[in-house]
PDB file of C-alpha atoms and ligand atoms in Angstrom:
ATOM      1  CA  UNK Z   1      81.978 155.624 -37.128  1.00  0.00           C
ATOM      2  CA  UNK Z   2      79.498 156.625 -39.756  1.00  0.00           C
ATOM      3  CA  UNK Z   3      77.043 159.470 -39.348  1.00  0.00           C
ATOM      4  CA  UNK Z   4      74.014 160.226 -41.452  1.00  0.00           C
ATOM      5  CA  UNK Z   5      73.024 163.865 -41.600  1.00  0.00           C
ATOM      6  CA  UNK Z   6      70.332 165.615 -43.578  1.00  0.00           C
ATOM      7  CA  UNK Z   7      71.298 168.763 -45.441  1.00  0.00           C
ATOM      8  CA  UNK Z   8      68.949 170.790 -47.599  1.00  0.00           C
ATOM      9  CA  UNK Z   9      71.309 173.155 -49.418  1.00  0.00           C
ATOM     10  CA  UNK Z  10      71.499 172.647 -53.141  1.00  0.00           C
ATOM     11  CA  UNK Z  11      74.403 174.928 -53.903  1.00  0.00           C
ATOM     12  CA  UNK Z  12      77.548 176.498 -52.535  1.00  0.00           C
ATOM     13  CA  UNK Z  13      77.737 179.196 -49.892  1.00  0.00           C
ATOM     14  CA  UNK Z  14      80.399 181.775 -50.620  1.00  0.00           C
ATOM     15  CA  UNK Z  15      82.343 182.749 -47.538  1.00  0.00           C
ATOM     16  CA  UNK Z  16      82.780 186.445 -46.909  1.00  0.00           C
ATOM     17  CA  UNK Z  17      85.269 188.377 -44.775  1.00  0.00           C
ATOM     18  CA  UNK Z  18      82.328 189.255 -42.506  1.00  0.00           C
ATOM     19  CA  UNK Z  19      81.981 185.540 -41.681  1.00  0.00           C
ATOM     20  CA  UNK Z  20      85.194 185.690 -39.647  1.00  0.00           C
ATOM     21  CA  UNK Z  21      84.585 185.536 -35.907  1.00  0.00           C
ATOM     22  CA  UNK Z  22      85.543 188.969 -34.537  1.00  0.00           C
ATOM     23  CA  UNK Z  23      86.624 187.601 -31.160  1.00  0.00           C
ATOM     24  CA  UNK Z  24      88.605 184.574 -32.350  1.00  0.00           C
ATOM     25  CA  UNK Z  25      89.777 186.046 -35.621  1.00  0.00           C
ATOM     26  CA  UNK Z  26      89.115 182.830 -37.473  1.00  0.00           C
ATOM     27  CA  UNK Z  27      86.405 180.992 -39.318  1.00  0.00           C
ATOM     28  CA  UNK Z  28      85.469 177.405 -38.421  1.00  0.00           C
ATOM     29  CA  UNK Z  29      83.698 175.305 -41.041  1.00  0.00           C
ATOM     30  CA  UNK Z  30      81.557 172.416 -39.806  1.00  0.00           C
ATOM     31  CA  UNK Z  31      82.775 168.999 -40.851  1.00  0.00           C
ATOM     32  CA  UNK Z  32      80.489 166.895 -38.677  1.00  0.00           C
ATOM     33  CA  UNK Z  33      77.281 167.997 -40.422  1.00  0.00           C
ATOM     34  CA  UNK Z  34      75.393 168.689 -37.189  1.00  0.00           C
ATOM     35  CA  UNK Z  35      75.756 172.457 -36.907  1.00  0.00           C
ATOM     36  CA  UNK Z  36      72.578 174.535 -36.749  1.00  0.00           C
ATOM     37  CA  UNK Z  37      74.680 177.324 -38.296  1.00  0.00           C
ATOM     38  CA  UNK Z  38      75.953 175.214 -41.189  1.00  0.00           C
ATOM     39  CA  UNK Z  39      78.361 175.699 -42.904  1.00  0.00           C
ATOM     40  CA  UNK Z  40      79.855 177.161 -39.749  1.00  0.00           C
ATOM     41  CA  UNK Z  41      80.811 175.186 -36.665  1.00  0.00           C
ATOM     42  CA  UNK Z  42      78.577 175.976 -33.691  1.00  0.00           C
ATOM     43  CA  UNK Z  43      80.051 173.424 -31.277  1.00  0.00           C
ATOM     44  CA  UNK Z  44      77.500 170.712 -32.087  1.00  0.00           C
ATOM     45  CA  UNK Z  45      80.368 168.353 -32.936  1.00  0.00           C
ATOM     46  CA  UNK Z  46      80.750 167.808 -29.189  1.00  0.00           C
ATOM     47  CA  UNK Z  47      77.768 165.453 -29.474  1.00  0.00           C
ATOM     48  CA  UNK Z  48      79.913 163.076 -31.529  1.00  0.00           C
ATOM     49  CA  UNK Z  49      82.697 162.644 -28.988  1.00  0.00           C
ATOM     50  CA  UNK Z  50      81.415 159.319 -27.668  1.00  0.00           C
ATOM     51  CA  UNK Z  51      80.577 157.810 -31.069  1.00  0.00           C
ATOM     52  CA  UNK Z  52      81.905 154.287 -31.521  1.00  0.00           C
ATOM     53  CA  UNK Z  53      84.064 153.688 -34.610  1.00  0.00           C
ATOM     54  CA  UNK Z  54      82.075 150.555 -35.464  1.00  0.00           C
ATOM     55  CA  UNK Z  55      78.605 152.141 -35.277  1.00  0.00           C
ATOM     56  CA  UNK Z  56      76.404 154.122 -37.623  1.00  0.00           C
ATOM     57  CA  UNK Z  57      74.455 157.039 -36.180  1.00  0.00           C
ATOM     58  CA  UNK Z  58      71.426 158.975 -37.355  1.00  0.00           C
ATOM     59  CA  UNK Z  59      70.794 162.422 -35.888  1.00  0.00           C
ATOM     60  CA  UNK Z  60      67.193 163.610 -36.160  1.00  0.00           C
ATOM     61  CA  UNK Z  61      65.129 166.156 -34.260  1.00  0.00           C
ATOM     62  CA  UNK Z  62      67.917 166.746 -31.776  1.00  0.00           C
ATOM     63  CA  UNK Z  63      68.251 163.058 -30.955  1.00  0.00           C
ATOM     64  CA  UNK Z  64      70.805 160.432 -31.884  1.00  0.00           C
ATOM     65  CA  UNK Z  65      70.013 156.846 -32.795  1.00  0.00           C
ATOM     66  CA  UNK Z  66      72.322 153.930 -33.484  1.00  0.00           C
ATOM     67  CA  UNK Z  67      71.408 151.912 -36.549  1.00  0.00           C
ATOM     68  CA  UNK Z  68      72.789 148.597 -37.744  1.00  0.00           C
ATOM     69  CA  UNK Z  69      72.521 149.363 -41.428  1.00  0.00           C
ATOM     70  CA  UNK Z  70      71.224 151.862 -43.930  1.00  0.00           C
ATOM     71  CA  UNK Z  71      69.137 150.693 -46.860  1.00  0.00           C
ATOM     72  CA  UNK Z  72      68.681 152.942 -49.877  1.00  0.00           C
ATOM     73  CA  UNK Z  73      65.476 153.302 -51.874  1.00  0.00           C
ATOM     74  CA  UNK Z  74      66.759 150.731 -54.358  1.00  0.00           C
ATOM     75  CA  UNK Z  75      67.241 148.308 -51.431  1.00  0.00           C
ATOM     76  CA  UNK Z  76      71.026 148.461 -51.508  1.00  0.00           C
ATOM     77  CA  UNK Z  77      72.789 148.056 -48.173  1.00  0.00           C
ATOM     78  CA  UNK Z  78      75.158 150.945 -47.580  1.00  0.00           C
ATOM     79  CA  UNK Z  79      76.667 149.359 -44.490  1.00  0.00           C
ATOM     80  CA  UNK Z  80      76.050 146.161 -42.626  1.00  0.00           C
TER      81      UNK Z  80
HETATM   82  S1  FES M 101      82.363 170.561 -36.722  1.00  0.00           S
HETATM   83 FE1  FES M 101      80.238 170.459 -36.903  1.00  0.00          FE
HETATM   84  S2  FES M 101      79.535 171.768 -35.352  1.00  0.00           S
HETATM   85 FE2  FES M 101      81.668 171.826 -35.147  1.00  0.00          FE
END
């Protein structure tokens, strides 16, 4: 599966000891790109559980779409 996500950060976010979850005693970093608390996991990855390995998905405005291909501004196919 391929997933397109839109991120606006332009630099790193330093993690601090205060970022550790007091109850769990750990810190979970989002790897799916869908967290509203990015860079921290907020459980949004659950939305990806039924993604098909052969599909490409775009998540926008709380909705998921399947797309056949992504075309860049220079008209290059990223996946077909
Ligand atoms: S890994 Fe992205 S929200 Fe959990």
